[in-house]
Amino acid sequence: MEIRSVRGMNDLFGEELQQWAHVENHVKKVFESFGYTEIRTPALEKIEVFSGTVGDETDIVEKQMYQVVTDSETYVLRPEGTASFMRAVLEHNLQSSGQPGRFFYYLPMFRHERPQKGRLRQFHQFGAELINDASPEADAELITVLDQIYQSLGITEYRVRINSVGCTECRSAYKEKLKAFFQPKLNQLCEQCQKRFERSAMRILDCKRETCKTLAQEAPLIPSCLCSSCKTHHERLKSCLTMAEVKFEEDPYIVRGLDYYTRTAFEFTSQLLGAQDALGGGGRYDGLSARFDEAPFPAVGFGLGMERLMIALQEKQKLPQSQFNPRFFFAPLGEKAFELLYPLSLKLKRKGIWCEISYDKTKGLKWLLKQANRVNADFSLMLGEEELNQGTVLLKNMKQGTQENLSLNSLESEIIRRSHRAP
């Protein structure tokens, strides 16, 4: 019986995993430099965490969540990070101090959708969230953090697109304008947008179907309906981004796909990704806590897809080459040589120096050197009967092809000295 991984859920190993780890560590350092601390939430949540917050008519809730049904509860594998984060904040009263709190996470997400390039059923996402700060400066900070991540990795081919989707008051007026516009054209919309019409008319603007996109081009835009407070917030955001030297463009069609956004919405898009061009994005969600029947407090955040980031880095040829190879390969020729080198290899490993050793004591020198090449060792250390009699060991630089004899008595200190030098 052939057993394979679930479609759209991939294994990671070898050089690819090493490249991922390198990029993951790089992104985490950027977060830490801006004062964000890590938070981790469970992969499994109660369905109400998402059904009552993300939006009942979103694709995520309607058809993309993996459910686990028991006698008394329905659980889902986490399809997105912000609602889980908010559940954790409220459960542990992380907002209670009233002081700004900065958090980031790096977690797998799960959505049952058609797998394609940059869109998998299990995908990995970085998220950053800033709570207890309603200022446009906080919005600008999150956009700047995301901009810094891409810039520091050498990705510059992207557009930063921003919009304001307004507060509850001005957005309600805008929705009525939208419904009045789309009502006569309702039968021209796709089936999904027809369902969205009553409860989430703004999301029609986010539809990727060509017919809906064409109709939306003539629709009224939200800037015309923003209240004075939202206009002031948005203008200040633009001023802050200019001061931060983040290039941006206004796009009134950026509404984001989830229902909990208020005021600022933003996306980073790049042609490096092809048709699925979203690198990352987010916005403000001041009212999300109220959907958990808790007192509202301000919050803003973003999500960054790791798979899409890796595609962009691959297109730019910015992925690091593998550095996971032993510094030394010990090649003992015979039992006596093995008894001497084996404990030394373990001692050096405990000091943080990777010294690979062959456990096969019957092989000759030619085979052992092939093994040293196979693991891409920098140096090969050969010890046979002749070297034992002379109290020496033969050290070969595998990159340069040079050889030299070292004293067995000073071998440990010599290896330690050479472990921090180029081969």
PDB file of C-alpha atoms in Angstrom, residues 170-411:
ATOM      1  CA  CYS A 170     -19.136  55.576   7.848  1.00  0.00           C
ATOM      2  CA  ARG A 171     -18.810  52.036   6.543  1.00  0.00           C
ATOM      3  CA  SER A 172     -22.539  51.468   7.102  1.00  0.00           C
ATOM      4  CA  ALA A 173     -23.334  54.468   4.904  1.00  0.00           C
ATOM      5  CA  TYR A 174     -20.946  53.192   2.263  1.00  0.00           C
ATOM      6  CA  LYS A 175     -22.497  49.718   2.253  1.00  0.00           C
ATOM      7  CA  GLU A 176     -25.889  51.249   1.500  1.00  0.00           C
ATOM      8  CA  LYS A 177     -24.389  53.131  -1.453  1.00  0.00           C
ATOM      9  CA  LEU A 178     -22.786  49.926  -2.713  1.00  0.00           C
ATOM     10  CA  LYS A 179     -26.009  47.944  -2.419  1.00  0.00           C
ATOM     11  CA  ALA A 180     -27.886  50.639  -4.292  1.00  0.00           C
ATOM     12  CA  PHE A 181     -25.281  50.466  -7.062  1.00  0.00           C
ATOM     13  CA  PHE A 182     -25.159  46.669  -7.355  1.00  0.00           C
ATOM     14  CA  GLN A 183     -28.888  46.000  -6.917  1.00  0.00           C
ATOM     15  CA  PRO A 184     -29.768  46.501 -10.622  1.00  0.00           C
ATOM     16  CA  LYS A 185     -26.716  44.430 -11.602  1.00  0.00           C
ATOM     17  CA  LEU A 186     -27.241  41.610  -9.139  1.00  0.00           C
ATOM     18  CA  ASN A 187     -27.832  38.938 -11.785  1.00  0.00           C
ATOM     19  CA  GLN A 188     -24.523  39.870 -13.462  1.00  0.00           C
ATOM     20  CA  LEU A 189     -22.494  39.094 -10.328  1.00  0.00           C
ATOM     21  CA  CYS A 190     -21.002  35.670  -9.686  1.00  0.00           C
ATOM     22  CA  GLU A 191     -22.901  33.318  -7.401  1.00  0.00           C
ATOM     23  CA  GLN A 192     -20.580  34.037  -4.462  1.00  0.00           C
ATOM     24  CA  CYS A 193     -20.988  37.808  -4.780  1.00  0.00           C
ATOM     25  CA  GLN A 194     -24.740  37.455  -5.000  1.00  0.00           C
ATOM     26  CA  LYS A 195     -24.576  35.771  -1.593  1.00  0.00           C
ATOM     27  CA  ARG A 196     -22.319  38.524  -0.271  1.00  0.00           C
ATOM     28  CA  PHE A 197     -24.684  41.272  -1.435  1.00  0.00           C
ATOM     29  CA  GLU A 198     -26.853  41.513   1.688  1.00  0.00           C
ATOM     30  CA  ARG A 199     -24.311  41.035   4.483  1.00  0.00           C
ATOM     31  CA  SER A 200     -20.863  41.790   3.009  1.00  0.00           C
ATOM     32  CA  ALA A 201     -21.373  44.029   0.003  1.00  0.00           C
ATOM     33  CA  MET A 202     -17.868  45.509   0.353  1.00  0.00           C
ATOM     34  CA  ARG A 203     -16.346  42.123  -0.345  1.00  0.00           C
ATOM     35  CA  ILE A 204     -17.720  42.267  -3.889  1.00  0.00           C
ATOM     36  CA  LEU A 205     -14.905  44.761  -4.527  1.00  0.00           C
ATOM     37  CA  ASP A 206     -12.431  42.044  -3.501  1.00  0.00           C
ATOM     38  CA  CYS A 207     -13.761  39.444  -5.963  1.00  0.00           C
ATOM     39  CA  LYS A 208     -11.229  38.137  -8.494  1.00  0.00           C
ATOM     40  CA  ARG A 209     -13.824  37.144 -11.139  1.00  0.00           C
ATOM     41  CA  GLU A 210     -13.403  39.314 -14.234  1.00  0.00           C
ATOM     42  CA  THR A 211     -17.137  40.085 -14.550  1.00  0.00           C
ATOM     43  CA  CYS A 212     -17.329  41.275 -10.948  1.00  0.00           C
ATOM     44  CA  LYS A 213     -14.085  43.241 -11.254  1.00  0.00           C
ATOM     45  CA  THR A 214     -15.424  45.009 -14.347  1.00  0.00           C
ATOM     46  CA  LEU A 215     -18.689  45.930 -12.627  1.00  0.00           C
ATOM     47  CA  ALA A 216     -16.833  47.095  -9.508  1.00  0.00           C
ATOM     48  CA  GLN A 217     -14.824  49.627 -11.527  1.00  0.00           C
ATOM     49  CA  GLU A 218     -17.935  51.807 -11.788  1.00  0.00           C
ATOM     50  CA  ALA A 219     -18.984  51.357  -8.147  1.00  0.00           C
ATOM     51  CA  PRO A 220     -18.812  54.253  -5.651  1.00  0.00           C
ATOM     52  CA  LEU A 221     -15.599  54.198  -3.621  1.00  0.00           C
ATOM     53  CA  ILE A 222     -15.305  54.381   0.137  1.00  0.00           C
ATOM     54  CA  PRO A 223     -13.170  57.561   0.374  1.00  0.00           C
ATOM     55  CA  SER A 224     -16.283  59.538  -0.544  1.00  0.00           C
ATOM     56  CA  CYS A 225     -18.068  58.177   2.537  1.00  0.00           C
ATOM     57  CA  LEU A 226     -15.354  58.412   5.192  1.00  0.00           C
ATOM     58  CA  CYS A 227     -16.205  60.393   8.301  1.00  0.00           C
ATOM     59  CA  SER A 228     -13.908  63.249   9.335  1.00  0.00           C
ATOM     60  CA  SER A 229     -12.205  61.135  12.011  1.00  0.00           C
ATOM     61  CA  CYS A 230     -11.392  58.332   9.559  1.00  0.00           C
ATOM     62  CA  LYS A 231     -10.147  60.844   6.980  1.00  0.00           C
ATOM     63  CA  THR A 232      -7.830  62.412   9.565  1.00  0.00           C
ATOM     64  CA  HIS A 233      -6.559  58.966  10.586  1.00  0.00           C
ATOM     65  CA  HIS A 234      -5.848  58.015   6.986  1.00  0.00           C
ATOM     66  CA  GLU A 235      -4.086  61.296   6.164  1.00  0.00           C
ATOM     67  CA  ARG A 236      -1.862  60.913   9.214  1.00  0.00           C
ATOM     68  CA  LEU A 237      -1.046  57.332   8.199  1.00  0.00           C
ATOM     69  CA  LYS A 238       0.168  58.581   4.827  1.00  0.00           C
ATOM     70  CA  SER A 239       2.301  61.258   6.496  1.00  0.00           C
ATOM     71  CA  CYS A 240       3.887  58.651   8.802  1.00  0.00           C
ATOM     72  CA  LEU A 241       4.687  56.317   5.893  1.00  0.00           C
ATOM     73  CA  THR A 242       6.297  59.217   4.034  1.00  0.00           C
ATOM     74  CA  MET A 243       8.433  60.004   7.090  1.00  0.00           C
ATOM     75  CA  ALA A 244       9.347  56.303   7.332  1.00  0.00           C
ATOM     76  CA  GLU A 245      10.398  56.381   3.651  1.00  0.00           C
ATOM     77  CA  VAL A 246       7.961  53.620   2.761  1.00  0.00           C
ATOM     78  CA  LYS A 247       6.693  54.065  -0.783  1.00  0.00           C
ATOM     79  CA  PHE A 248       2.965  53.440  -1.075  1.00  0.00           C
ATOM     80  CA  GLU A 249      -0.011  54.002  -3.324  1.00  0.00           C
ATOM     81  CA  GLU A 250      -3.665  54.439  -2.470  1.00  0.00           C
ATOM     82  CA  ASP A 251      -6.012  51.754  -3.747  1.00  0.00           C
ATOM     83  CA  PRO A 252      -9.705  52.135  -2.850  1.00  0.00           C
ATOM     84  CA  TYR A 253     -10.343  48.510  -3.876  1.00  0.00           C
ATOM     85  CA  ILE A 254      -8.244  47.127  -1.010  1.00  0.00           C
ATOM     86  CA  VAL A 255     -10.910  45.946   1.434  1.00  0.00           C
ATOM     87  CA  ARG A 256      -9.295  42.668   2.613  1.00  0.00           C
ATOM     88  CA  GLY A 257     -11.206  39.407   2.641  1.00  0.00           C
ATOM     89  CA  LEU A 258     -12.172  39.229   6.321  1.00  0.00           C
ATOM     90  CA  ASP A 259     -15.041  41.022   8.005  1.00  0.00           C
ATOM     91  CA  TYR A 260     -13.280  42.320  11.105  1.00  0.00           C
ATOM     92  CA  TYR A 261     -11.177  45.094   9.494  1.00  0.00           C
ATOM     93  CA  THR A 262     -11.776  48.763  10.321  1.00  0.00           C
ATOM     94  CA  ARG A 263     -10.053  51.857   8.960  1.00  0.00           C
ATOM     95  CA  THR A 264      -6.605  50.913   7.625  1.00  0.00           C
ATOM     96  CA  ALA A 265      -6.290  48.028   5.174  1.00  0.00           C
ATOM     97  CA  PHE A 266      -3.092  47.298   3.246  1.00  0.00           C
ATOM     98  CA  GLU A 267      -1.510  44.758   0.921  1.00  0.00           C
ATOM     99  CA  PHE A 268       1.971  44.101  -0.402  1.00  0.00           C
ATOM    100  CA  THR A 269       1.821  42.641  -3.916  1.00  0.00           C
ATOM    101  CA  SER A 270       4.615  41.484  -6.225  1.00  0.00           C
ATOM    102  CA  GLN A 271       4.924  40.289  -9.811  1.00  0.00           C
ATOM    103  CA  LEU A 272       7.576  37.857  -8.561  1.00  0.00           C
ATOM    104  CA  LEU A 273       4.683  35.586  -7.531  1.00  0.00           C
ATOM    105  CA  GLY A 274       2.793  35.522 -10.813  1.00  0.00           C
ATOM    106  CA  ALA A 275      -1.017  35.526 -10.764  1.00  0.00           C
ATOM    107  CA  GLN A 276      -1.252  34.978  -6.997  1.00  0.00           C
ATOM    108  CA  ASP A 277       0.617  38.214  -6.322  1.00  0.00           C
ATOM    109  CA  ALA A 278      -0.130  38.883  -2.625  1.00  0.00           C
ATOM    110  CA  LEU A 279       3.061  38.831  -0.540  1.00  0.00           C
ATOM    111  CA  GLY A 280       1.397  39.895   2.699  1.00  0.00           C
ATOM    112  CA  GLY A 281      -1.165  42.260   4.123  1.00  0.00           C
ATOM    113  CA  GLY A 282      -3.307  43.274   7.034  1.00  0.00           C
ATOM    114  CA  GLY A 283      -5.028  46.175   8.688  1.00  0.00           C
ATOM    115  CA  ARG A 284      -6.770  47.530  11.748  1.00  0.00           C
ATOM    116  CA  TYR A 285      -9.390  45.494  13.609  1.00  0.00           C
ATOM    117  CA  ASP A 286     -10.506  47.592  16.572  1.00  0.00           C
ATOM    118  CA  GLY A 287     -13.866  45.845  16.881  1.00  0.00           C
ATOM    119  CA  LEU A 288     -12.736  42.222  16.809  1.00  0.00           C
ATOM    120  CA  SER A 289     -12.794  41.739  20.588  1.00  0.00           C
ATOM    121  CA  ALA A 290     -16.458  42.831  20.641  1.00  0.00           C
ATOM    122  CA  ARG A 291     -17.268  39.825  18.437  1.00  0.00           C
ATOM    123  CA  PHE A 292     -16.125  37.697  21.390  1.00  0.00           C
ATOM    124  CA  ASP A 293     -18.618  39.666  23.543  1.00  0.00           C
ATOM    125  CA  GLU A 294     -15.739  41.479  25.240  1.00  0.00           C
ATOM    126  CA  ALA A 295     -15.016  45.184  25.616  1.00  0.00           C
ATOM    127  CA  PRO A 296     -13.490  46.593  22.425  1.00  0.00           C
ATOM    128  CA  PHE A 297      -9.898  47.780  22.305  1.00  0.00           C
ATOM    129  CA  PRO A 298      -7.723  48.903  19.382  1.00  0.00           C
ATOM    130  CA  ALA A 299      -5.541  46.460  17.447  1.00  0.00           C
ATOM    131  CA  VAL A 300      -3.727  46.297  14.123  1.00  0.00           C
ATOM    132  CA  GLY A 301      -1.745  43.509  12.468  1.00  0.00           C
ATOM    133  CA  PHE A 302      -0.597  41.703   9.347  1.00  0.00           C
ATOM    134  CA  GLY A 303       0.055  38.245   7.937  1.00  0.00           C
ATOM    135  CA  LEU A 304       3.031  37.165   5.829  1.00  0.00           C
ATOM    136  CA  GLY A 305       2.886  33.861   3.944  1.00  0.00           C
ATOM    137  CA  MET A 306       6.137  31.922   4.254  1.00  0.00           C
ATOM    138  CA  GLU A 307       5.591  29.859   1.096  1.00  0.00           C
ATOM    139  CA  ARG A 308       5.083  33.013  -0.963  1.00  0.00           C
ATOM    140  CA  LEU A 309       8.103  34.655   0.609  1.00  0.00           C
ATOM    141  CA  MET A 310      10.237  31.658  -0.398  1.00  0.00           C
ATOM    142  CA  ILE A 311       8.898  31.818  -3.979  1.00  0.00           C
ATOM    143  CA  ALA A 312       9.866  35.488  -4.178  1.00  0.00           C
ATOM    144  CA  LEU A 313      13.344  34.777  -2.782  1.00  0.00           C
ATOM    145  CA  GLN A 314      13.798  31.942  -5.261  1.00  0.00           C
ATOM    146  CA  GLU A 315      12.795  34.214  -8.159  1.00  0.00           C
ATOM    147  CA  LYS A 316      15.329  36.777  -6.950  1.00  0.00           C
ATOM    148  CA  GLN A 317      17.968  34.051  -6.426  1.00  0.00           C
ATOM    149  CA  LYS A 318      18.335  35.227  -2.849  1.00  0.00           C
ATOM    150  CA  LEU A 319      18.025  31.856  -1.126  1.00  0.00           C
ATOM    151  CA  PRO A 320      21.148  30.962   0.868  1.00  0.00           C
ATOM    152  CA  GLN A 321      23.277  27.977  -0.076  1.00  0.00           C
ATOM    153  CA  SER A 322      23.297  25.111   2.373  1.00  0.00           C
ATOM    154  CA  GLN A 323      25.865  25.477   5.172  1.00  0.00           C
ATOM    155  CA  PHE A 324      24.898  22.270   6.972  1.00  0.00           C
ATOM    156  CA  ASN A 325      28.033  20.197   6.654  1.00  0.00           C
ATOM    157  CA  PRO A 326      30.577  18.823   9.146  1.00  0.00           C
ATOM    158  CA  ARG A 327      33.758  20.779   9.704  1.00  0.00           C
ATOM    159  CA  PHE A 328      35.800  17.571  10.125  1.00  0.00           C
ATOM    160  CA  PHE A 329      35.419  13.967   8.968  1.00  0.00           C
ATOM    161  CA  PHE A 330      37.315  11.406  11.049  1.00  0.00           C
ATOM    162  CA  ALA A 331      38.592   8.449   9.012  1.00  0.00           C
ATOM    163  CA  PRO A 332      39.917   5.774  11.378  1.00  0.00           C
ATOM    164  CA  LEU A 333      41.749   2.905   9.676  1.00  0.00           C
ATOM    165  CA  GLY A 334      41.282  -0.019  12.044  1.00  0.00           C
ATOM    166  CA  GLU A 335      39.985  -0.716  15.526  1.00  0.00           C
ATOM    167  CA  LYS A 336      42.807   0.983  17.435  1.00  0.00           C
ATOM    168  CA  ALA A 337      42.434   4.225  15.473  1.00  0.00           C
ATOM    169  CA  PHE A 338      38.664   4.145  16.035  1.00  0.00           C
ATOM    170  CA  GLU A 339      39.091   3.696  19.809  1.00  0.00           C
ATOM    171  CA  LEU A 340      41.180   6.879  19.840  1.00  0.00           C
ATOM    172  CA  LEU A 341      39.100   9.067  17.496  1.00  0.00           C
ATOM    173  CA  TYR A 342      35.598   8.044  18.587  1.00  0.00           C
ATOM    174  CA  PRO A 343      35.659   9.604  22.090  1.00  0.00           C
ATOM    175  CA  LEU A 344      37.435  12.672  20.674  1.00  0.00           C
ATOM    176  CA  SER A 345      34.648  13.166  18.116  1.00  0.00           C
ATOM    177  CA  LEU A 346      32.025  13.104  20.884  1.00  0.00           C
ATOM    178  CA  LYS A 347      34.037  15.489  23.048  1.00  0.00           C
ATOM    179  CA  LEU A 348      34.315  17.981  20.186  1.00  0.00           C
ATOM    180  CA  LYS A 349      30.605  17.706  19.362  1.00  0.00           C
ATOM    181  CA  ARG A 350      29.863  18.632  22.985  1.00  0.00           C
ATOM    182  CA  LYS A 351      31.962  21.748  22.408  1.00  0.00           C
ATOM    183  CA  GLY A 352      29.835  22.657  19.389  1.00  0.00           C
ATOM    184  CA  ILE A 353      32.208  21.362  16.684  1.00  0.00           C
ATOM    185  CA  TRP A 354      30.590  18.929  14.254  1.00  0.00           C
ATOM    186  CA  CYS A 355      33.041  16.076  13.657  1.00  0.00           C
ATOM    187  CA  GLU A 356      31.572  13.236  11.613  1.00  0.00           C
ATOM    188  CA  ILE A 357      33.151   9.784  12.017  1.00  0.00           C
ATOM    189  CA  SER A 358      32.756   6.501  10.172  1.00  0.00           C
ATOM    190  CA  TYR A 359      31.572   3.635  12.365  1.00  0.00           C
ATOM    191  CA  ASP A 360      32.642   1.055   9.784  1.00  0.00           C
ATOM    192  CA  LYS A 361      36.127  -0.043  10.827  1.00  0.00           C
ATOM    193  CA  THR A 362      36.610  -2.432   7.892  1.00  0.00           C
ATOM    194  CA  LYS A 363      36.704   0.111   5.054  1.00  0.00           C
ATOM    195  CA  GLY A 364      39.824   1.388   3.378  1.00  0.00           C
ATOM    196  CA  LEU A 365      41.059   4.939   2.906  1.00  0.00           C
ATOM    197  CA  LYS A 366      39.544   5.395  -0.582  1.00  0.00           C
ATOM    198  CA  TRP A 367      36.063   4.565   0.670  1.00  0.00           C
ATOM    199  CA  LEU A 368      36.466   6.814   3.708  1.00  0.00           C
ATOM    200  CA  LEU A 369      37.515   9.797   1.583  1.00  0.00           C
ATOM    201  CA  LYS A 370      34.470   9.268  -0.614  1.00  0.00           C
ATOM    202  CA  GLN A 371      32.332   9.486   2.521  1.00  0.00           C
ATOM    203  CA  ALA A 372      34.092  12.721   3.505  1.00  0.00           C
ATOM    204  CA  ASN A 373      33.208  14.164   0.077  1.00  0.00           C
ATOM    205  CA  ARG A 374      29.657  12.871   0.303  1.00  0.00           C
ATOM    206  CA  VAL A 375      28.992  14.791   3.529  1.00  0.00           C
ATOM    207  CA  ASN A 376      30.887  17.814   2.157  1.00  0.00           C
ATOM    208  CA  ALA A 377      33.350  17.966   5.063  1.00  0.00           C
ATOM    209  CA  ASP A 378      35.887  20.798   5.122  1.00  0.00           C
ATOM    210  CA  PHE A 379      38.666  18.586   6.476  1.00  0.00           C
ATOM    211  CA  SER A 380      39.341  14.859   6.561  1.00  0.00           C
ATOM    212  CA  LEU A 381      41.395  13.506   9.429  1.00  0.00           C
ATOM    213  CA  MET A 382      43.064  10.122   8.647  1.00  0.00           C
ATOM    214  CA  LEU A 383      44.588   7.873  11.270  1.00  0.00           C
ATOM    215  CA  GLY A 384      46.137   4.498  10.416  1.00  0.00           C
ATOM    216  CA  GLU A 385      48.765   2.190  11.884  1.00  0.00           C
ATOM    217  CA  GLU A 386      51.659   4.195  10.429  1.00  0.00           C
ATOM    218  CA  GLU A 387      50.375   7.454  11.920  1.00  0.00           C
ATOM    219  CA  LEU A 388      49.774   5.761  15.279  1.00  0.00           C
ATOM    220  CA  ASN A 389      53.373   4.568  15.390  1.00  0.00           C
ATOM    221  CA  GLN A 390      54.615   8.085  14.606  1.00  0.00           C
ATOM    222  CA  GLY A 391      52.218   9.802  17.022  1.00  0.00           C
ATOM    223  CA  THR A 392      50.725  11.860  14.193  1.00  0.00           C
ATOM    224  CA  VAL A 393      47.512  12.176  12.189  1.00  0.00           C
ATOM    225  CA  LEU A 394      47.113  13.188   8.535  1.00  0.00           C
ATOM    226  CA  LEU A 395      44.828  16.194   7.964  1.00  0.00           C
ATOM    227  CA  LYS A 396      43.551  16.843   4.438  1.00  0.00           C
ATOM    228  CA  ASN A 397      41.894  20.076   3.354  1.00  0.00           C
ATOM    229  CA  MET A 398      39.041  18.741   1.200  1.00  0.00           C
ATOM    230  CA  LYS A 399      38.468  22.072  -0.535  1.00  0.00           C
ATOM    231  CA  GLN A 400      42.081  22.845  -1.412  1.00  0.00           C
ATOM    232  CA  GLY A 401      43.488  19.300  -1.666  1.00  0.00           C
ATOM    233  CA  THR A 402      46.437  20.042   0.634  1.00  0.00           C
ATOM    234  CA  GLN A 403      47.691  17.707   3.401  1.00  0.00           C
ATOM    235  CA  GLU A 404      49.734  18.069   6.579  1.00  0.00           C
ATOM    236  CA  ASN A 405      50.706  16.010   9.605  1.00  0.00           C
ATOM    237  CA  LEU A 406      49.526  17.002  13.084  1.00  0.00           C
ATOM    238  CA  SER A 407      50.677  15.726  16.474  1.00  0.00           C
ATOM    239  CA  LEU A 408      48.254  13.371  18.212  1.00  0.00           C
ATOM    240  CA  ASN A 409      49.106  14.998  21.543  1.00  0.00           C
ATOM    241  CA  SER A 410      47.849  18.436  20.414  1.00  0.00           C
ATOM    242  CA  LEU A 411      45.117  17.193  18.078  1.00  0.00           C
TER     243      LEU A 411
END
